[in-house]
């Protein structure tokens, strides 16, 4: 395979790979927020801890995850037709939504949120990989 063809097989012409990278990065940020924030808050004044734990921040993160999921998982599914990736993304987002209904600041809420973010990181990785594989298959089949 020529270097140009090989480079095209690694890319993602539909652009979902870029959104998956953003989704993974933000999901990782969410995990860090959930797991590291309690340690950081121990060193910050009580007023600051209250501001960082406000519900609007969490709702905003869930909405951002939903938007990124929509712009990456839906076009990705159209490309690779792997419903498992779509289901995994929906599960991760569902866990983030479920966490919003749990007692705010509880260990259960933190655990469910961290699990949802982890599932989303994995789902975005699978989506990006499946889109890249689909792009490589399309180039090979076109020859």
mmCIF file with all atom_site columns, C-alpha atoms in Angstrom:
data_model
loop_
_atom_site.group_PDB
_atom_site.id
_atom_site.type_symbol
_atom_site.label_atom_id
_atom_site.label_alt_id
_atom_site.label_comp_id
_atom_site.label_asym_id
_atom_site.label_entity_id
_atom_site.label_seq_id
_atom_site.pdbx_PDB_ins_code
_atom_site.Cartn_x
_atom_site.Cartn_y
_atom_site.Cartn_z
_atom_site.occupancy
_atom_site.B_iso_or_equiv
_atom_site.pdbx_formal_charge
_atom_site.auth_seq_id
_atom_site.auth_comp_id
_atom_site.auth_asym_id
_atom_site.auth_atom_id
_atom_site.pdbx_PDB_model_num
ATOM 1   C CA . UNK A 1 1   ? 0.000   0.000  0.000  1.00 0.00 ? 1   UNK A CA 1
ATOM 2   C CA . UNK A 1 2   ? 1.319   3.442  -0.842 1.00 0.00 ? 2   UNK A CA 1
ATOM 3   C CA . UNK A 1 3   ? 1.915   5.915  2.018  1.00 0.00 ? 3   UNK A CA 1
ATOM 4   C CA . UNK A 1 4   ? -0.985  8.110  0.835  1.00 0.00 ? 4   UNK A CA 1
ATOM 5   C CA . UNK A 1 5   ? -3.444  5.200  0.761  1.00 0.00 ? 5   UNK A CA 1
ATOM 6   C CA . UNK A 1 6   ? -2.170  4.002  4.127  1.00 0.00 ? 6   UNK A CA 1
ATOM 7   C CA . UNK A 1 7   ? -2.622  7.488  5.578  1.00 0.00 ? 7   UNK A CA 1
ATOM 8   C CA . UNK A 1 8   ? -6.221  7.618  4.274  1.00 0.00 ? 8   UNK A CA 1
ATOM 9   C CA . UNK A 1 9   ? -6.969  4.263  5.902  1.00 0.00 ? 9   UNK A CA 1
ATOM 10  C CA . UNK A 1 10  ? -5.859  5.627  9.255  1.00 0.00 ? 10  UNK A CA 1
ATOM 11  C CA . UNK A 1 11  ? -8.019  8.736  8.940  1.00 0.00 ? 11  UNK A CA 1
ATOM 12  C CA . UNK A 1 12  ? -11.709 8.954  9.262  1.00 0.00 ? 12  UNK A CA 1
ATOM 13  C CA . UNK A 1 13  ? -13.324 10.751 6.362  1.00 0.00 ? 13  UNK A CA 1
ATOM 14  C CA . UNK A 1 14  ? -16.630 11.131 8.196  1.00 0.00 ? 14  UNK A CA 1
ATOM 15  C CA . UNK A 1 15  ? -14.980 13.067 11.026 1.00 0.00 ? 15  UNK A CA 1
ATOM 16  C CA . UNK A 1 16  ? -16.325 10.818 13.777 1.00 0.00 ? 16  UNK A CA 1
ATOM 17  C CA . UNK A 1 17  ? -12.795 9.953  14.891 1.00 0.00 ? 17  UNK A CA 1
ATOM 18  C CA . UNK A 1 18  ? -12.225 13.554 15.897 1.00 0.00 ? 18  UNK A CA 1
ATOM 19  C CA . UNK A 1 19  ? -15.453 13.568 17.928 1.00 0.00 ? 19  UNK A CA 1
ATOM 20  C CA . UNK A 1 20  ? -14.550 10.243 19.522 1.00 0.00 ? 20  UNK A CA 1
ATOM 21  C CA . UNK A 1 21  ? -11.196 11.684 20.602 1.00 0.00 ? 21  UNK A CA 1
ATOM 22  C CA . UNK A 1 22  ? -13.038 14.648 22.157 1.00 0.00 ? 22  UNK A CA 1
ATOM 23  C CA . UNK A 1 23  ? -15.521 12.249 23.757 1.00 0.00 ? 23  UNK A CA 1
ATOM 24  C CA . UNK A 1 24  ? -12.726 10.141 25.202 1.00 0.00 ? 24  UNK A CA 1
ATOM 25  C CA . UNK A 1 25  ? -10.856 13.190 26.474 1.00 0.00 ? 25  UNK A CA 1
ATOM 26  C CA . UNK A 1 26  ? -13.930 14.657 28.133 1.00 0.00 ? 26  UNK A CA 1
ATOM 27  C CA . UNK A 1 27  ? -14.942 11.295 29.579 1.00 0.00 ? 27  UNK A CA 1
ATOM 28  C CA . UNK A 1 28  ? -11.461 10.972 31.058 1.00 0.00 ? 28  UNK A CA 1
ATOM 29  C CA . UNK A 1 29  ? -11.807 14.497 32.437 1.00 0.00 ? 29  UNK A CA 1
ATOM 30  C CA . UNK A 1 30  ? -15.103 13.430 33.984 1.00 0.00 ? 30  UNK A CA 1
ATOM 31  C CA . UNK A 1 31  ? -13.418 10.418 35.596 1.00 0.00 ? 31  UNK A CA 1
ATOM 32  C CA . UNK A 1 32  ? -10.642 12.613 36.974 1.00 0.00 ? 32  UNK A CA 1
ATOM 33  C CA . UNK A 1 33  ? -13.260 15.048 38.273 1.00 0.00 ? 33  UNK A CA 1
ATOM 34  C CA . UNK A 1 34  ? -15.067 12.230 40.081 1.00 0.00 ? 34  UNK A CA 1
ATOM 35  C CA . UNK A 1 35  ? -12.037 10.433 41.453 1.00 0.00 ? 35  UNK A CA 1
ATOM 36  C CA . UNK A 1 36  ? -9.613  13.277 42.218 1.00 0.00 ? 36  UNK A CA 1
ATOM 37  C CA . UNK A 1 37  ? -12.049 15.985 43.260 1.00 0.00 ? 37  UNK A CA 1
ATOM 38  C CA . UNK A 1 38  ? -12.642 14.522 46.754 1.00 0.00 ? 38  UNK A CA 1
ATOM 39  C CA . UNK A 1 39  ? -8.881  14.607 47.381 1.00 0.00 ? 39  UNK A CA 1
ATOM 40  C CA . UNK A 1 40  ? -8.535  18.152 46.058 1.00 0.00 ? 40  UNK A CA 1
ATOM 41  C CA . UNK A 1 41  ? -11.550 19.359 47.994 1.00 0.00 ? 41  UNK A CA 1
ATOM 42  C CA . UNK A 1 42  ? -9.955  18.280 51.242 1.00 0.00 ? 42  UNK A CA 1
ATOM 43  C CA . UNK A 1 43  ? -7.367  21.014 50.713 1.00 0.00 ? 43  UNK A CA 1
ATOM 44  C CA . UNK A 1 44  ? -9.754  23.740 49.530 1.00 0.00 ? 44  UNK A CA 1
ATOM 45  C CA . UNK A 1 45  ? -12.009 25.950 51.615 1.00 0.00 ? 45  UNK A CA 1
ATOM 46  C CA . UNK A 1 46  ? -15.558 24.740 52.135 1.00 0.00 ? 46  UNK A CA 1
ATOM 47  C CA . UNK A 1 47  ? -17.002 27.496 49.950 1.00 0.00 ? 47  UNK A CA 1
ATOM 48  C CA . UNK A 1 48  ? -14.961 26.356 46.946 1.00 0.00 ? 48  UNK A CA 1
ATOM 49  C CA . UNK A 1 49  ? -15.932 22.718 47.463 1.00 0.00 ? 49  UNK A CA 1
ATOM 50  C CA . UNK A 1 50  ? -19.590 23.669 47.424 1.00 0.00 ? 50  UNK A CA 1
ATOM 51  C CA . UNK A 1 51  ? -19.152 25.606 44.165 1.00 0.00 ? 51  UNK A CA 1
ATOM 52  C CA . UNK A 1 52  ? -17.420 22.692 42.413 1.00 0.00 ? 52  UNK A CA 1
ATOM 53  C CA . UNK A 1 53  ? -20.056 20.175 43.481 1.00 0.00 ? 53  UNK A CA 1
ATOM 54  C CA . UNK A 1 54  ? -23.041 22.137 42.208 1.00 0.00 ? 54  UNK A CA 1
ATOM 55  C CA . UNK A 1 55  ? -25.636 20.232 40.199 1.00 0.00 ? 55  UNK A CA 1
ATOM 56  C CA . UNK A 1 56  ? -25.489 22.590 37.174 1.00 0.00 ? 56  UNK A CA 1
ATOM 57  C CA . UNK A 1 57  ? -21.865 21.566 36.560 1.00 0.00 ? 57  UNK A CA 1
ATOM 58  C CA . UNK A 1 58  ? -22.837 17.891 36.529 1.00 0.00 ? 58  UNK A CA 1
ATOM 59  C CA . UNK A 1 59  ? -25.876 18.494 34.350 1.00 0.00 ? 59  UNK A CA 1
ATOM 60  C CA . UNK A 1 60  ? -23.697 20.471 31.944 1.00 0.00 ? 60  UNK A CA 1
ATOM 61  C CA . UNK A 1 61  ? -21.211 17.591 31.762 1.00 0.00 ? 61  UNK A CA 1
ATOM 62  C CA . UNK A 1 62  ? -24.018 15.107 31.024 1.00 0.00 ? 62  UNK A CA 1
ATOM 63  C CA . UNK A 1 63  ? -25.417 17.382 28.309 1.00 0.00 ? 63  UNK A CA 1
ATOM 64  C CA . UNK A 1 64  ? -21.953 17.787 26.789 1.00 0.00 ? 64  UNK A CA 1
ATOM 65  C CA . UNK A 1 65  ? -21.490 14.004 26.858 1.00 0.00 ? 65  UNK A CA 1
ATOM 66  C CA . UNK A 1 66  ? -24.855 13.583 25.121 1.00 0.00 ? 66  UNK A CA 1
ATOM 67  C CA . UNK A 1 67  ? -23.972 16.078 22.385 1.00 0.00 ? 67  UNK A CA 1
ATOM 68  C CA . UNK A 1 68  ? -20.547 14.532 21.790 1.00 0.00 ? 68  UNK A CA 1
ATOM 69  C CA . UNK A 1 69  ? -22.111 11.083 21.797 1.00 0.00 ? 69  UNK A CA 1
ATOM 70  C CA . UNK A 1 70  ? -24.634 12.194 19.201 1.00 0.00 ? 70  UNK A CA 1
ATOM 71  C CA . UNK A 1 71  ? -22.040 13.640 16.849 1.00 0.00 ? 71  UNK A CA 1
ATOM 72  C CA . UNK A 1 72  ? -19.721 10.646 17.169 1.00 0.00 ? 72  UNK A CA 1
ATOM 73  C CA . UNK A 1 73  ? -21.772 7.501  17.838 1.00 0.00 ? 73  UNK A CA 1
ATOM 74  C CA . UNK A 1 74  ? -24.607 8.119  15.368 1.00 0.00 ? 74  UNK A CA 1
ATOM 75  C CA . UNK A 1 75  ? -22.398 8.833  12.313 1.00 0.00 ? 75  UNK A CA 1
ATOM 76  C CA . UNK A 1 76  ? -20.050 6.086  13.502 1.00 0.00 ? 76  UNK A CA 1
ATOM 77  C CA . UNK A 1 77  ? -22.908 3.600  13.605 1.00 0.00 ? 77  UNK A CA 1
ATOM 78  C CA . UNK A 1 78  ? -23.986 4.638  10.119 1.00 0.00 ? 78  UNK A CA 1
ATOM 79  C CA . UNK A 1 79  ? -20.457 3.908  8.969  1.00 0.00 ? 79  UNK A CA 1
ATOM 80  C CA . UNK A 1 80  ? -19.666 0.624  10.728 1.00 0.00 ? 80  UNK A CA 1
ATOM 81  C CA . UNK A 1 81  ? -23.152 -0.698 11.632 1.00 0.00 ? 81  UNK A CA 1
ATOM 82  C CA . UNK A 1 82  ? -21.886 -2.197 14.909 1.00 0.00 ? 82  UNK A CA 1
ATOM 83  C CA . UNK A 1 83  ? -24.827 -1.844 17.275 1.00 0.00 ? 83  UNK A CA 1
ATOM 84  C CA . UNK A 1 84  ? -22.707 -2.980 20.215 1.00 0.00 ? 84  UNK A CA 1
ATOM 85  C CA . UNK A 1 85  ? -20.731 0.268  20.071 1.00 0.00 ? 85  UNK A CA 1
ATOM 86  C CA . UNK A 1 86  ? -23.928 2.304  19.988 1.00 0.00 ? 86  UNK A CA 1
ATOM 87  C CA . UNK A 1 87  ? -25.337 0.291  22.902 1.00 0.00 ? 87  UNK A CA 1
ATOM 88  C CA . UNK A 1 88  ? -22.151 0.737  24.928 1.00 0.00 ? 88  UNK A CA 1
ATOM 89  C CA . UNK A 1 89  ? -22.270 4.498  24.354 1.00 0.00 ? 89  UNK A CA 1
ATOM 90  C CA . UNK A 1 90  ? -25.935 4.570  25.369 1.00 0.00 ? 90  UNK A CA 1
ATOM 91  C CA . UNK A 1 91  ? -25.115 2.561  28.519 1.00 0.00 ? 91  UNK A CA 1
ATOM 92  C CA . UNK A 1 92  ? -22.379 5.018  29.504 1.00 0.00 ? 92  UNK A CA 1
ATOM 93  C CA . UNK A 1 93  ? -24.639 8.000  28.946 1.00 0.00 ? 93  UNK A CA 1
ATOM 94  C CA . UNK A 1 94  ? -27.473 6.239  30.768 1.00 0.00 ? 94  UNK A CA 1
ATOM 95  C CA . UNK A 1 95  ? -25.230 5.728  33.798 1.00 0.00 ? 95  UNK A CA 1
ATOM 96  C CA . UNK A 1 96  ? -24.353 9.427  33.803 1.00 0.00 ? 96  UNK A CA 1
ATOM 97  C CA . UNK A 1 97  ? -28.054 10.307 33.701 1.00 0.00 ? 97  UNK A CA 1
ATOM 98  C CA . UNK A 1 98  ? -28.824 7.773  36.457 1.00 0.00 ? 98  UNK A CA 1
ATOM 99  C CA . UNK A 1 99  ? -26.173 9.364  38.671 1.00 0.00 ? 99  UNK A CA 1
ATOM 100 C CA . UNK A 1 100 ? -28.096 12.652 38.478 1.00 0.00 ? 100 UNK A CA 1
ATOM 101 C CA . UNK A 1 101 ? -30.966 11.009 40.365 1.00 0.00 ? 101 UNK A CA 1
ATOM 102 C CA . UNK A 1 102 ? -28.803 9.669  43.186 1.00 0.00 ? 102 UNK A CA 1
ATOM 103 C CA . UNK A 1 103 ? -28.066 11.537 46.401 1.00 0.00 ? 103 UNK A CA 1
ATOM 104 C CA . UNK A 1 104 ? -25.775 14.407 45.453 1.00 0.00 ? 104 UNK A CA 1
ATOM 105 C CA . UNK A 1 105 ? -22.257 13.950 46.811 1.00 0.00 ? 105 UNK A CA 1
ATOM 106 C CA . UNK A 1 106 ? -22.810 10.351 47.870 1.00 0.00 ? 106 UNK A CA 1
ATOM 107 C CA . UNK A 1 107 ? -20.323 7.572  47.213 1.00 0.00 ? 107 UNK A CA 1
ATOM 108 C CA . UNK A 1 108 ? -22.977 5.858  45.075 1.00 0.00 ? 108 UNK A CA 1
ATOM 109 C CA . UNK A 1 109 ? -23.333 8.919  42.831 1.00 0.00 ? 109 UNK A CA 1
ATOM 110 C CA . UNK A 1 110 ? -19.561 9.172  42.436 1.00 0.00 ? 110 UNK A CA 1
ATOM 111 C CA . UNK A 1 111 ? -19.221 5.468  41.645 1.00 0.00 ? 111 UNK A CA 1
ATOM 112 C CA . UNK A 1 112 ? -22.026 5.466  39.045 1.00 0.00 ? 112 UNK A CA 1
ATOM 113 C CA . UNK A 1 113 ? -20.678 8.633  37.423 1.00 0.00 ? 113 UNK A CA 1
ATOM 114 C CA . UNK A 1 114 ? -17.134 7.229  37.272 1.00 0.00 ? 114 UNK A CA 1
ATOM 115 C CA . UNK A 1 115 ? -18.455 3.964  35.824 1.00 0.00 ? 115 UNK A CA 1
ATOM 116 C CA . UNK A 1 116 ? -20.478 5.840  33.195 1.00 0.00 ? 116 UNK A CA 1
ATOM 117 C CA . UNK A 1 117 ? -17.460 7.924  32.201 1.00 0.00 ? 117 UNK A CA 1
ATOM 118 C CA . UNK A 1 118 ? -15.308 4.787  31.974 1.00 0.00 ? 118 UNK A CA 1
ATOM 119 C CA . UNK A 1 119 ? -17.873 3.072  29.751 1.00 0.00 ? 119 UNK A CA 1
ATOM 120 C CA . UNK A 1 120 ? -17.958 6.165  27.521 1.00 0.00 ? 120 UNK A CA 1
ATOM 121 C CA . UNK A 1 121 ? -14.152 6.208  27.206 1.00 0.00 ? 121 UNK A CA 1
ATOM 122 C CA . UNK A 1 122 ? -14.248 2.574  26.087 1.00 0.00 ? 122 UNK A CA 1
ATOM 123 C CA . UNK A 1 123 ? -17.206 3.143  23.741 1.00 0.00 ? 123 UNK A CA 1
ATOM 124 C CA . UNK A 1 124 ? -15.539 6.122  22.047 1.00 0.00 ? 124 UNK A CA 1
ATOM 125 C CA . UNK A 1 125 ? -12.375 4.062  21.621 1.00 0.00 ? 125 UNK A CA 1
ATOM 126 C CA . UNK A 1 126 ? -14.318 1.198  20.031 1.00 0.00 ? 126 UNK A CA 1
ATOM 127 C CA . UNK A 1 127 ? -16.234 3.622  17.822 1.00 0.00 ? 127 UNK A CA 1
ATOM 128 C CA . UNK A 1 128 ? -13.064 5.286  16.591 1.00 0.00 ? 128 UNK A CA 1
ATOM 129 C CA . UNK A 1 129 ? -11.404 1.934  15.945 1.00 0.00 ? 129 UNK A CA 1
ATOM 130 C CA . UNK A 1 130 ? -14.445 0.537  14.125 1.00 0.00 ? 130 UNK A CA 1
ATOM 131 C CA . UNK A 1 131 ? -14.668 3.679  11.976 1.00 0.00 ? 131 UNK A CA 1
ATOM 132 C CA . UNK A 1 132 ? -10.982 3.412  11.104 1.00 0.00 ? 132 UNK A CA 1
ATOM 133 C CA . UNK A 1 133 ? -11.383 -0.299 10.307 1.00 0.00 ? 133 UNK A CA 1
ATOM 134 C CA . UNK A 1 134 ? -14.400 0.497  8.127  1.00 0.00 ? 134 UNK A CA 1
ATOM 135 C CA . UNK A 1 135 ? -12.437 3.176  6.298  1.00 0.00 ? 135 UNK A CA 1
ATOM 136 C CA . UNK A 1 136 ? -9.537  0.768  5.709  1.00 0.00 ? 136 UNK A CA 1
ATOM 137 C CA . UNK A 1 137 ? -11.929 -1.937 4.459  1.00 0.00 ? 137 UNK A CA 1
ATOM 138 C CA . UNK A 1 138 ? -13.592 0.537  2.067  1.00 0.00 ? 138 UNK A CA 1
ATOM 139 C CA . UNK A 1 139 ? -10.213 1.541  0.572  1.00 0.00 ? 139 UNK A CA 1
ATOM 140 C CA . UNK A 1 140 ? -9.096  -2.088 0.222  1.00 0.00 ? 140 UNK A CA 1
ATOM 141 C CA . UNK A 1 141 ? -12.439 -3.164 -1.283 1.00 0.00 ? 141 UNK A CA 1
ATOM 142 C CA . UNK A 1 142 ? -12.328 -0.243 -3.750 1.00 0.00 ? 142 UNK A CA 1
ATOM 143 C CA . UNK A 1 143 ? -9.089  -1.557 -5.224 1.00 0.00 ? 143 UNK A CA 1
#
